[in-house]
Amino acid sequence: QYHTLQSSPIISVSSCHQMGYNLQNDNHAASGYYFPHSLRPNGAPALESPRIEITAYSQCPENEVEESSTEDHFIKRGVNSIVTLTLPNADGYRDPSCLSPASSISSRSCNSEASSYESGFYNYDNSPQNSPWQSPCVSPKGSSSLLSCPHSGGPAGSPYHSPSTSPQIGAMAEEGWPAQHRSGGTGGGGGMGKRKYSFNGTSYNQTSCSPNQSPTPSPHGSPRVSITDENWLASTNQYTNSAIVAAINALTTDGVVDMGEGIPIKTRKTMLDHSPSMSLKVEPGGDELGPDGEICHEDYPSRLALKKENYCAGFLDVPQHLYSWSKPKPYLSPSLPALDWQLPSCSGPYNLQIEVQPKSHHRAHYETEGSRGAVKALSGGHPVVQLYGYMESEPLTLQLFIGTADDRLLRPHAFYQVHRITGKTVSTASHEVMQSNTKILEIPLLPENNMRAIIDCAGILKLRNSDIELRKGETDIGRKNTRVRLVFRVHINQPNGRTVSLQAASNPIECSQRSAQELPLVEKQSVDSYPATGGKMMLLSGLNFLPDSKVVFVEKAQDGHHLWETEAKVDKDSIKSSTLVVEIPPYRNQRISSPVNVNFYVCNGKRKRSQYQRFTYLPPNVPMIKTEPSDEYDSRGTAGLPMHSKPYYSQSRLTPIMPVSDSDACLVGGYSPCPPRHAAMPTSSPSSSPTLHDLSPVAYSKCLPSSPSHAVLPGPMVAPIQETPGHPSLAHPASPDHNTSLGMLPSQGSPNHLNSPGPHGYHPVYAKSSPSSSPVSHPSTPGGTAESPFMQAYSPSHAAANSSHAGGSSPSLLSEDASPPSMAITVKQEPQELDQMYLDDGE
DNA sequence: CTCCTGGAACAAATG
DNA sequence: ATCATTTGTTCCAGG
């Protein structure tokens, strides 16, 4: 294993490894990945108390029988608890930095699912963190899994072992964090007290558990129990972690990161694992999966393992047997990248595409309600996801989880969970798996179906804000945080032992009943860019437009303050609920020499605004750049309907992170196309493979520089997620993490930036952008890709980049200047990228 | 009879 | 501190 690790390291490092963990690279890869995780380190902060809680959880699991998810969580927790216990060293938490590589590594391996293992790990833990164990973890297979567990555990364990290690994370992080955040900040008490929820039947289960479990220091005790807390906690940690990580990073770059995350994750996973077992239902999916084995195994394995080790044994086993998945591969999962890692949508020949996007609105259901059905597509059908470039005969497993849709990096959404839909109307088999508080739906991707899956089995469950916010470590707030994205992942094992992980995120989905009914939504705009003179009519298509809807164009500075704002003239007579015609207002400066990115939004009233939409003013003389179709549109005239739906789509791609933008290009063809794009991502590291997430700073930096050239792309297109003009809501206090978390992202971010037409030295901006300072405001800048600062706000990637580390790297990007002239257009950068890509592929 | 939904009542959180 | 909004969650009822 080591060999592999070592050998591969360099190469793979950047890329895939994660997957690869199994493979080998662990170290490198791990390190890279870990970074992000390292965020966890944040754990450091929180660390202190954590363990305690864990213990509690363990109890819960059994009790609760709630349905899948909750139970799972509990179960896991139980496991976790075990784990936690192990970790006695609180110290470690804090030191995350100390951890350095070793710890980090271990953690990662664990990350994913490892958690479950953790419990078992103790022993492992003992082993000196890093070394052997870790590596083992990395290693893909089998035993490794256990090992990995250890890792996960290791991290946790490590703490024990070595204080330095820190404590990694693991244990600490989870508990600690939560405790701190929640209890301290919000005052869990408050939350608890507030609601009656506790009473609710649903909550019962949870509560019962949680309370007990939650031993958390805090008094939460309260009924609420935020059930999930525990579970969540772990997960939360992740988020938090990111922030923390960021902080940590600042302190130290070491592998530390991993630690934190890894542990939490593990715990979570465990929980998940349990659930899975519970879910046995798997049924069809299972069958299919079974065949696939590989992928499934990954997840399953872990589960299995966990189960076995833990109490599961009995229950779980059954299911397992049923399905092939259960198999022995357990370990795989551990190696998989954490859910908050940013992954590219295409790598080498592979390209994971969302062929049919989900509708922009889907009312999520509460636990107190019945299911509200599966997420549907605009067409009335269901979302469709396809993997291009995969020629093997082995089925793969497509993973789906609910991710965030804010301006920060993509990560599992704390307030929503994917909900498995079954029934006669459902044609797609699926199977639930829990990974660190996040429910994942696993769907078979079969060669016979051309590696295409119709997602008609995925609903969305809303968790009570009060429950989630109480989780330890959870820093996000649920209020107004009702937009999500479907996040799809595929892990492809390659001959060389590495695993390529791809990720694609859907366009944002508004899950709030009220928001969906009241907030205007712009799905398409007929014009993306136009000369500063304005005057052209632009057709907007979307939802909830009212006779008195207004369209406001705004330009924000990096720091978030408004540079320019004007209300455009709306053709009141032509307004329909789904369409609106507006005249593009002249830009404040008619002499711009390079494209200027601004934003606009539709406003139905004070707090009823659409997300920011991107728009680019072009220098009067300059012909429109190819970049966008806009030209066409222009010519057509607003009346023409040709709209761009860029925003969303681009976004979706974005999600994948940087890659995303690239992905666009890649899209169809898959193979060839991708490579180029990779460039963007890959750019980061020679190593390349986008797939891999290069976490390491270095890579980034590298990438960035190169990126400039690449930059072009769709950057603009990227259209970061739409942001709501006025709502900072998303911005959460805690957020800092986002940034940090991103470490990985950076690459992405950079690309975007690059892409952005942004004329001139935005760099600075970026740097600023990070601006975590004004979390809230940031969002606003959606459009900004190009120029400005906005970009940052928008795309998560940006954020990431900006924020942390990225910073380091990003700067370079900025400097790139590549952006230069607005035009930038996406030229192909292929060469470089390709190389990288190939390399990756080749390897 | 259960599952979906669409609508809304209620009530906590904000402004 | 109070009142008006908003927004989150729970209920209902019809298909």
PDB file of C-alpha atoms in Angstrom, chain A residues 403-627:
ATOM      1  CA  GLY A 403     -26.455  20.085  -1.060  1.00  0.00           C
ATOM      2  CA  THR A 404     -26.490  23.760  -0.346  1.00  0.00           C
ATOM      3  CA  ALA A 405     -27.201  26.385  -2.932  1.00  0.00           C
ATOM      4  CA  ASP A 406     -25.814  29.452  -1.320  1.00  0.00           C
ATOM      5  CA  ASP A 407     -22.813  31.387  -2.334  1.00  0.00           C
ATOM      6  CA  ARG A 408     -20.528  29.287  -0.370  1.00  0.00           C
ATOM      7  CA  LEU A 409     -18.968  26.101  -1.402  1.00  0.00           C
ATOM      8  CA  LEU A 410     -21.185  23.232  -2.028  1.00  0.00           C
ATOM      9  CA  ARG A 411     -21.683  21.031   0.961  1.00  0.00           C
ATOM     10  CA  PRO A 412     -24.379  18.822   2.366  1.00  0.00           C
ATOM     11  CA  HIS A 413     -27.372  20.901   3.363  1.00  0.00           C
ATOM     12  CA  ALA A 414     -27.887  20.744   7.071  1.00  0.00           C
ATOM     13  CA  PHE A 415     -31.587  21.411   6.927  1.00  0.00           C
ATOM     14  CA  TYR A 416     -32.583  19.079   4.161  1.00  0.00           C
ATOM     15  CA  GLN A 417     -32.101  15.418   3.489  1.00  0.00           C
ATOM     16  CA  VAL A 418     -32.770  13.435   0.421  1.00  0.00           C
ATOM     17  CA  HIS A 419     -35.781  11.223   0.888  1.00  0.00           C
ATOM     18  CA  ARG A 420     -36.112   7.943  -0.875  1.00  0.00           C
ATOM     19  CA  ILE A 421     -39.311   7.573  -2.798  1.00  0.00           C
ATOM     20  CA  THR A 422     -40.663   4.180  -3.612  1.00  0.00           C
ATOM     21  CA  GLY A 423     -43.772   2.921  -5.217  1.00  0.00           C
ATOM     22  CA  LYS A 424     -45.195   1.886  -8.473  1.00  0.00           C
ATOM     23  CA  THR A 425     -44.505   5.178 -10.020  1.00  0.00           C
ATOM     24  CA  VAL A 426     -40.852   4.901  -9.250  1.00  0.00           C
ATOM     25  CA  SER A 427     -38.803   3.179 -11.876  1.00  0.00           C
ATOM     26  CA  THR A 428     -35.410   3.736 -10.415  1.00  0.00           C
ATOM     27  CA  ALA A 429     -34.072   1.537  -7.719  1.00  0.00           C
ATOM     28  CA  SER A 430     -32.342   3.242  -4.897  1.00  0.00           C
ATOM     29  CA  HIS A 431     -30.853   2.603  -1.585  1.00  0.00           C
ATOM     30  CA  GLU A 432     -30.201   4.863   1.334  1.00  0.00           C
ATOM     31  CA  VAL A 433     -26.939   5.296   3.067  1.00  0.00           C
ATOM     32  CA  MET A 434     -25.990   7.647   5.774  1.00  0.00           C
ATOM     33  CA  GLN A 435     -22.727   9.402   5.760  1.00  0.00           C
ATOM     34  CA  SER A 436     -22.024  11.764   8.475  1.00  0.00           C
ATOM     35  CA  ASN A 437     -25.475  13.034   9.056  1.00  0.00           C
ATOM     36  CA  THR A 438     -26.150  13.242   5.427  1.00  0.00           C
ATOM     37  CA  LYS A 439     -28.445  10.778   3.813  1.00  0.00           C
ATOM     38  CA  ILE A 440     -27.246   9.588   0.480  1.00  0.00           C
ATOM     39  CA  LEU A 441     -29.380   7.879  -2.072  1.00  0.00           C
ATOM     40  CA  GLU A 442     -27.481   5.366  -4.104  1.00  0.00           C
ATOM     41  CA  ILE A 443     -28.773   4.683  -7.536  1.00  0.00           C
ATOM     42  CA  PRO A 444     -27.384   2.146  -9.941  1.00  0.00           C
ATOM     43  CA  LEU A 445     -25.772   3.427 -13.091  1.00  0.00           C
ATOM     44  CA  LEU A 446     -25.936   0.618 -15.575  1.00  0.00           C
ATOM     45  CA  PRO A 447     -24.068   0.219 -18.814  1.00  0.00           C
ATOM     46  CA  GLU A 448     -27.185  -1.193 -20.340  1.00  0.00           C
ATOM     47  CA  ASN A 449     -28.863   2.081 -19.672  1.00  0.00           C
ATOM     48  CA  ASN A 450     -25.962   3.913 -21.121  1.00  0.00           C
ATOM     49  CA  MET A 451     -24.939   4.952 -17.652  1.00  0.00           C
ATOM     50  CA  ARG A 452     -27.993   7.100 -17.490  1.00  0.00           C
ATOM     51  CA  ALA A 453     -30.339   7.287 -14.549  1.00  0.00           C
ATOM     52  CA  ILE A 454     -33.747   8.823 -14.209  1.00  0.00           C
ATOM     53  CA  ILE A 455     -34.009  10.310 -10.786  1.00  0.00           C
ATOM     54  CA  ASP A 456     -37.603   9.659  -9.900  1.00  0.00           C
ATOM     55  CA  CYS A 457     -36.878   8.235  -6.516  1.00  0.00           C
ATOM     56  CA  ALA A 458     -35.649  11.316  -4.727  1.00  0.00           C
ATOM     57  CA  GLY A 459     -37.776  13.497  -2.524  1.00  0.00           C
ATOM     58  CA  ILE A 460     -36.607  16.145  -0.126  1.00  0.00           C
ATOM     59  CA  LEU A 461     -37.137  16.092   3.613  1.00  0.00           C
ATOM     60  CA  LYS A 462     -37.051  19.302   5.615  1.00  0.00           C
ATOM     61  CA  LEU A 463     -35.641  19.105   9.082  1.00  0.00           C
ATOM     62  CA  ARG A 464     -36.796  21.553  11.660  1.00  0.00           C
ATOM     63  CA  ASN A 465     -34.473  24.463  11.914  1.00  0.00           C
ATOM     64  CA  SER A 466     -34.578  24.285  15.642  1.00  0.00           C
ATOM     65  CA  ASP A 467     -33.352  20.754  15.625  1.00  0.00           C
ATOM     66  CA  ILE A 468     -30.506  21.345  13.314  1.00  0.00           C
ATOM     67  CA  GLU A 469     -29.419  24.560  14.769  1.00  0.00           C
ATOM     68  CA  LEU A 470     -28.983  22.914  18.058  1.00  0.00           C
ATOM     69  CA  ARG A 471     -26.540  20.501  16.732  1.00  0.00           C
ATOM     70  CA  LYS A 472     -23.173  20.942  18.002  1.00  0.00           C
ATOM     71  CA  GLY A 473     -20.979  22.493  15.530  1.00  0.00           C
ATOM     72  CA  GLU A 474     -23.762  23.632  13.300  1.00  0.00           C
ATOM     73  CA  THR A 475     -23.214  27.189  12.385  1.00  0.00           C
ATOM     74  CA  ASP A 476     -25.682  27.703   9.636  1.00  0.00           C
ATOM     75  CA  ILE A 477     -29.118  28.973  10.341  1.00  0.00           C
ATOM     76  CA  GLY A 478     -32.165  27.519   8.750  1.00  0.00           C
ATOM     77  CA  ARG A 479     -34.185  30.636   8.356  1.00  0.00           C
ATOM     78  CA  LYS A 480     -34.400  31.655   4.770  1.00  0.00           C
ATOM     79  CA  ASN A 481     -31.956  28.963   3.935  1.00  0.00           C
ATOM     80  CA  THR A 482     -34.390  27.074   1.803  1.00  0.00           C
ATOM     81  CA  ARG A 483     -32.590  26.529  -1.436  1.00  0.00           C
ATOM     82  CA  VAL A 484     -30.855  23.323  -2.187  1.00  0.00           C
ATOM     83  CA  ARG A 485     -29.210  21.488  -5.036  1.00  0.00           C
ATOM     84  CA  LEU A 486     -29.235  17.865  -5.907  1.00  0.00           C
ATOM     85  CA  VAL A 487     -25.679  16.696  -5.777  1.00  0.00           C
ATOM     86  CA  PHE A 488     -24.698  13.642  -7.745  1.00  0.00           C
ATOM     87  CA  ARG A 489     -21.495  11.732  -7.358  1.00  0.00           C
ATOM     88  CA  VAL A 490     -19.935   8.813  -9.051  1.00  0.00           C
ATOM     89  CA  HIS A 491     -16.813   6.999  -8.023  1.00  0.00           C
ATOM     90  CA  ILE A 492     -15.060   5.167 -10.795  1.00  0.00           C
ATOM     91  CA  ASN A 493     -12.445   2.654  -9.955  1.00  0.00           C
ATOM     92  CA  GLN A 494      -9.695   2.522 -12.458  1.00  0.00           C
ATOM     93  CA  PRO A 495      -7.314  -0.186 -13.387  1.00  0.00           C
ATOM     94  CA  ASN A 496      -4.466   1.529 -11.753  1.00  0.00           C
ATOM     95  CA  GLY A 497      -6.243   1.278  -8.543  1.00  0.00           C
ATOM     96  CA  ARG A 498      -7.231   4.806  -8.331  1.00  0.00           C
ATOM     97  CA  THR A 499     -10.681   6.015  -8.033  1.00  0.00           C
ATOM     98  CA  VAL A 500     -11.985   8.934  -9.928  1.00  0.00           C
ATOM     99  CA  SER A 501     -14.744  10.796  -8.200  1.00  0.00           C
ATOM    100  CA  LEU A 502     -16.977  13.086 -10.134  1.00  0.00           C
ATOM    101  CA  GLN A 503     -19.662  15.357  -8.888  1.00  0.00           C
ATOM    102  CA  ALA A 504     -22.389  17.352 -10.533  1.00  0.00           C
ATOM    103  CA  ALA A 505     -24.830  19.615  -8.776  1.00  0.00           C
ATOM    104  CA  SER A 506     -28.196  20.650 -10.085  1.00  0.00           C
ATOM    105  CA  ASN A 507     -29.590  24.092 -10.410  1.00  0.00           C
ATOM    106  CA  PRO A 508     -30.879  25.516  -7.186  1.00  0.00           C
ATOM    107  CA  ILE A 509     -34.220  24.236  -5.958  1.00  0.00           C
ATOM    108  CA  GLU A 510     -36.412  26.352  -3.724  1.00  0.00           C
ATOM    109  CA  CYS A 511     -37.864  24.071  -1.099  1.00  0.00           C
ATOM    110  CA  SER A 512     -39.993  26.462   0.892  1.00  0.00           C
ATOM    111  CA  GLN A 513     -43.668  26.498   0.145  1.00  0.00           C
ATOM    112  CA  ARG A 514     -43.932  30.149   0.802  1.00  0.00           C
ATOM    113  CA  SER A 515     -40.843  31.192  -1.001  1.00  0.00           C
ATOM    114  CA  ALA A 516     -41.795  29.127  -3.955  1.00  0.00           C
ATOM    115  CA  GLN A 517     -45.139  30.865  -4.143  1.00  0.00           C
ATOM    116  CA  GLU A 518     -44.033  34.370  -3.482  1.00  0.00           C
ATOM    117  CA  LEU A 519     -40.514  34.944  -4.601  1.00  0.00           C
ATOM    118  CA  PRO A 520     -40.011  35.867  -8.212  1.00  0.00           C
ATOM    119  CA  LEU A 521     -37.720  33.518 -10.002  1.00  0.00           C
ATOM    120  CA  VAL A 522     -35.777  34.262 -13.152  1.00  0.00           C
ATOM    121  CA  GLU A 523     -35.024  31.134 -15.036  1.00  0.00           C
ATOM    122  CA  LYS A 524     -33.909  32.596 -18.268  1.00  0.00           C
ATOM    123  CA  GLN A 525     -32.980  35.898 -19.746  1.00  0.00           C
ATOM    124  CA  SER A 526     -32.896  36.609 -23.437  1.00  0.00           C
ATOM    125  CA  VAL A 527     -29.799  38.735 -23.213  1.00  0.00           C
ATOM    126  CA  ASP A 528     -26.701  38.111 -21.206  1.00  0.00           C
ATOM    127  CA  SER A 529     -24.632  41.051 -22.277  1.00  0.00           C
ATOM    128  CA  TYR A 530     -25.145  44.242 -24.165  1.00  0.00           C
ATOM    129  CA  PRO A 531     -23.325  47.478 -24.848  1.00  0.00           C
ATOM    130  CA  ALA A 532     -23.253  50.007 -22.085  1.00  0.00           C
ATOM    131  CA  THR A 533     -25.692  52.102 -23.990  1.00  0.00           C
ATOM    132  CA  GLY A 534     -28.475  49.792 -23.026  1.00  0.00           C
ATOM    133  CA  GLY A 535     -31.843  50.343 -24.561  1.00  0.00           C
ATOM    134  CA  LYS A 536     -32.457  46.859 -25.692  1.00  0.00           C
ATOM    135  CA  MET A 537     -35.427  44.911 -24.474  1.00  0.00           C
ATOM    136  CA  MET A 538     -34.687  41.795 -22.549  1.00  0.00           C
ATOM    137  CA  LEU A 539     -37.173  39.026 -21.987  1.00  0.00           C
ATOM    138  CA  LEU A 540     -37.104  37.295 -18.669  1.00  0.00           C
ATOM    139  CA  SER A 541     -38.860  34.028 -18.139  1.00  0.00           C
ATOM    140  CA  GLY A 542     -39.456  32.511 -14.800  1.00  0.00           C
ATOM    141  CA  LEU A 543     -42.100  32.394 -12.110  1.00  0.00           C
ATOM    142  CA  ASN A 544     -44.091  34.634  -9.854  1.00  0.00           C
ATOM    143  CA  PHE A 545     -43.791  37.805 -11.820  1.00  0.00           C
ATOM    144  CA  LEU A 546     -46.444  40.313 -10.855  1.00  0.00           C
ATOM    145  CA  PRO A 547     -47.922  43.347 -12.517  1.00  0.00           C
ATOM    146  CA  ASP A 548     -45.975  45.507 -10.171  1.00  0.00           C
ATOM    147  CA  SER A 549     -42.751  43.583 -10.368  1.00  0.00           C
ATOM    148  CA  LYS A 550     -39.692  45.719 -10.728  1.00  0.00           C
ATOM    149  CA  VAL A 551     -36.345  44.956 -12.227  1.00  0.00           C
ATOM    150  CA  VAL A 552     -33.344  46.486 -10.577  1.00  0.00           C
ATOM    151  CA  PHE A 553     -29.839  46.543 -11.980  1.00  0.00           C
ATOM    152  CA  VAL A 554     -27.076  46.804  -9.445  1.00  0.00           C
ATOM    153  CA  GLU A 555     -23.355  46.889  -9.404  1.00  0.00           C
ATOM    154  CA  LYS A 556     -21.606  46.161  -6.232  1.00  0.00           C
ATOM    155  CA  ALA A 557     -18.096  46.685  -5.170  1.00  0.00           C
ATOM    156  CA  GLN A 558     -16.118  43.925  -3.781  1.00  0.00           C
ATOM    157  CA  ASP A 559     -16.797  45.042  -0.360  1.00  0.00           C
ATOM    158  CA  GLY A 560     -20.435  44.712  -1.021  1.00  0.00           C
ATOM    159  CA  HIS A 561     -21.418  48.294  -1.154  1.00  0.00           C
ATOM    160  CA  HIS A 562     -23.498  49.430  -4.026  1.00  0.00           C
ATOM    161  CA  LEU A 563     -21.684  51.220  -6.754  1.00  0.00           C
ATOM    162  CA  TRP A 564     -24.683  51.644  -8.905  1.00  0.00           C
ATOM    163  CA  GLU A 565     -28.309  50.775  -8.776  1.00  0.00           C
ATOM    164  CA  THR A 566     -31.084  51.626 -11.141  1.00  0.00           C
ATOM    165  CA  GLU A 567     -34.557  50.449 -11.768  1.00  0.00           C
ATOM    166  CA  ALA A 568     -35.085  49.291 -15.300  1.00  0.00           C
ATOM    167  CA  LYS A 569     -38.199  50.015 -17.245  1.00  0.00           C
ATOM    168  CA  VAL A 570     -40.548  47.132 -17.247  1.00  0.00           C
ATOM    169  CA  ASP A 571     -43.171  46.690 -19.877  1.00  0.00           C
ATOM    170  CA  LYS A 572     -46.114  46.497 -17.543  1.00  0.00           C
ATOM    171  CA  ASP A 573     -48.447  45.537 -20.267  1.00  0.00           C
ATOM    172  CA  SER A 574     -46.623  42.419 -21.159  1.00  0.00           C
ATOM    173  CA  ILE A 575     -46.029  41.074 -17.727  1.00  0.00           C
ATOM    174  CA  LYS A 576     -47.220  37.613 -17.162  1.00  0.00           C
ATOM    175  CA  SER A 577     -46.655  35.363 -14.265  1.00  0.00           C
ATOM    176  CA  SER A 578     -43.929  33.616 -16.177  1.00  0.00           C
ATOM    177  CA  THR A 579     -42.532  36.304 -18.422  1.00  0.00           C
ATOM    178  CA  LEU A 580     -41.487  39.867 -18.123  1.00  0.00           C
ATOM    179  CA  VAL A 581     -39.986  42.274 -20.637  1.00  0.00           C
ATOM    180  CA  VAL A 582     -37.565  44.847 -19.393  1.00  0.00           C
ATOM    181  CA  GLU A 583     -35.483  47.462 -21.111  1.00  0.00           C
ATOM    182  CA  ILE A 584     -31.806  47.181 -20.430  1.00  0.00           C
ATOM    183  CA  PRO A 585     -30.847  50.436 -18.748  1.00  0.00           C
ATOM    184  CA  PRO A 586     -27.778  52.294 -19.867  1.00  0.00           C
ATOM    185  CA  TYR A 587     -24.770  51.607 -17.745  1.00  0.00           C
ATOM    186  CA  ARG A 588     -23.584  54.380 -15.494  1.00  0.00           C
ATOM    187  CA  ASN A 589     -20.395  54.711 -17.458  1.00  0.00           C
ATOM    188  CA  GLN A 590     -20.625  54.650 -21.201  1.00  0.00           C
ATOM    189  CA  ARG A 591     -16.907  54.540 -21.618  1.00  0.00           C
ATOM    190  CA  ILE A 592     -16.007  51.228 -20.249  1.00  0.00           C
ATOM    191  CA  SER A 593     -13.121  49.616 -21.999  1.00  0.00           C
ATOM    192  CA  SER A 594     -13.833  46.170 -20.858  1.00  0.00           C
ATOM    193  CA  PRO A 595     -16.929  44.250 -20.006  1.00  0.00           C
ATOM    194  CA  VAL A 596     -18.501  45.028 -16.724  1.00  0.00           C
ATOM    195  CA  ASN A 597     -20.462  42.489 -14.847  1.00  0.00           C
ATOM    196  CA  VAL A 598     -23.449  43.655 -12.972  1.00  0.00           C
ATOM    197  CA  ASN A 599     -26.499  41.999 -11.555  1.00  0.00           C
ATOM    198  CA  PHE A 600     -30.161  42.532 -11.681  1.00  0.00           C
ATOM    199  CA  TYR A 601     -33.081  41.041  -9.890  1.00  0.00           C
ATOM    200  CA  VAL A 602     -36.813  41.059 -10.065  1.00  0.00           C
ATOM    201  CA  CYS A 603     -38.535  42.544  -7.065  1.00  0.00           C
ATOM    202  CA  ASN A 604     -42.100  41.913  -6.002  1.00  0.00           C
ATOM    203  CA  GLY A 605     -41.777  43.931  -2.873  1.00  0.00           C
ATOM    204  CA  LYS A 606     -39.528  44.640  -0.078  1.00  0.00           C
ATOM    205  CA  ARG A 607     -38.373  41.218   0.753  1.00  0.00           C
ATOM    206  CA  LYS A 608     -39.523  39.431  -2.238  1.00  0.00           C
ATOM    207  CA  ARG A 609     -36.679  39.524  -4.602  1.00  0.00           C
ATOM    208  CA  SER A 610     -35.332  37.031  -7.024  1.00  0.00           C
ATOM    209  CA  GLN A 611     -31.809  35.837  -6.859  1.00  0.00           C
ATOM    210  CA  TYR A 612     -29.319  38.018  -8.564  1.00  0.00           C
ATOM    211  CA  GLN A 613     -29.045  37.470 -12.223  1.00  0.00           C
ATOM    212  CA  ARG A 614     -25.924  38.214 -14.084  1.00  0.00           C
ATOM    213  CA  PHE A 615     -25.599  40.713 -16.812  1.00  0.00           C
ATOM    214  CA  THR A 616     -22.587  42.095 -18.591  1.00  0.00           C
ATOM    215  CA  TYR A 617     -22.230  45.535 -20.082  1.00  0.00           C
ATOM    216  CA  LEU A 618     -19.885  45.606 -23.001  1.00  0.00           C
ATOM    217  CA  PRO A 619     -17.743  48.413 -24.224  1.00  0.00           C
ATOM    218  CA  PRO A 620     -19.693  50.226 -26.870  1.00  0.00           C
ATOM    219  CA  ASN A 621     -17.300  49.470 -29.629  1.00  0.00           C
ATOM    220  CA  VAL A 622     -16.465  46.030 -28.801  1.00  0.00           C
ATOM    221  CA  PRO A 623     -18.430  43.535 -30.550  1.00  0.00           C
ATOM    222  CA  MET A 624     -19.867  40.990 -28.337  1.00  0.00           C
ATOM    223  CA  ILE A 625     -17.617  38.309 -27.640  1.00  0.00           C
ATOM    224  CA  LYS A 626     -18.344  34.917 -28.723  1.00  0.00           C
ATOM    225  CA  THR A 627     -18.622  33.883 -25.334  1.00  0.00           C
TER     226      THR A 627
END
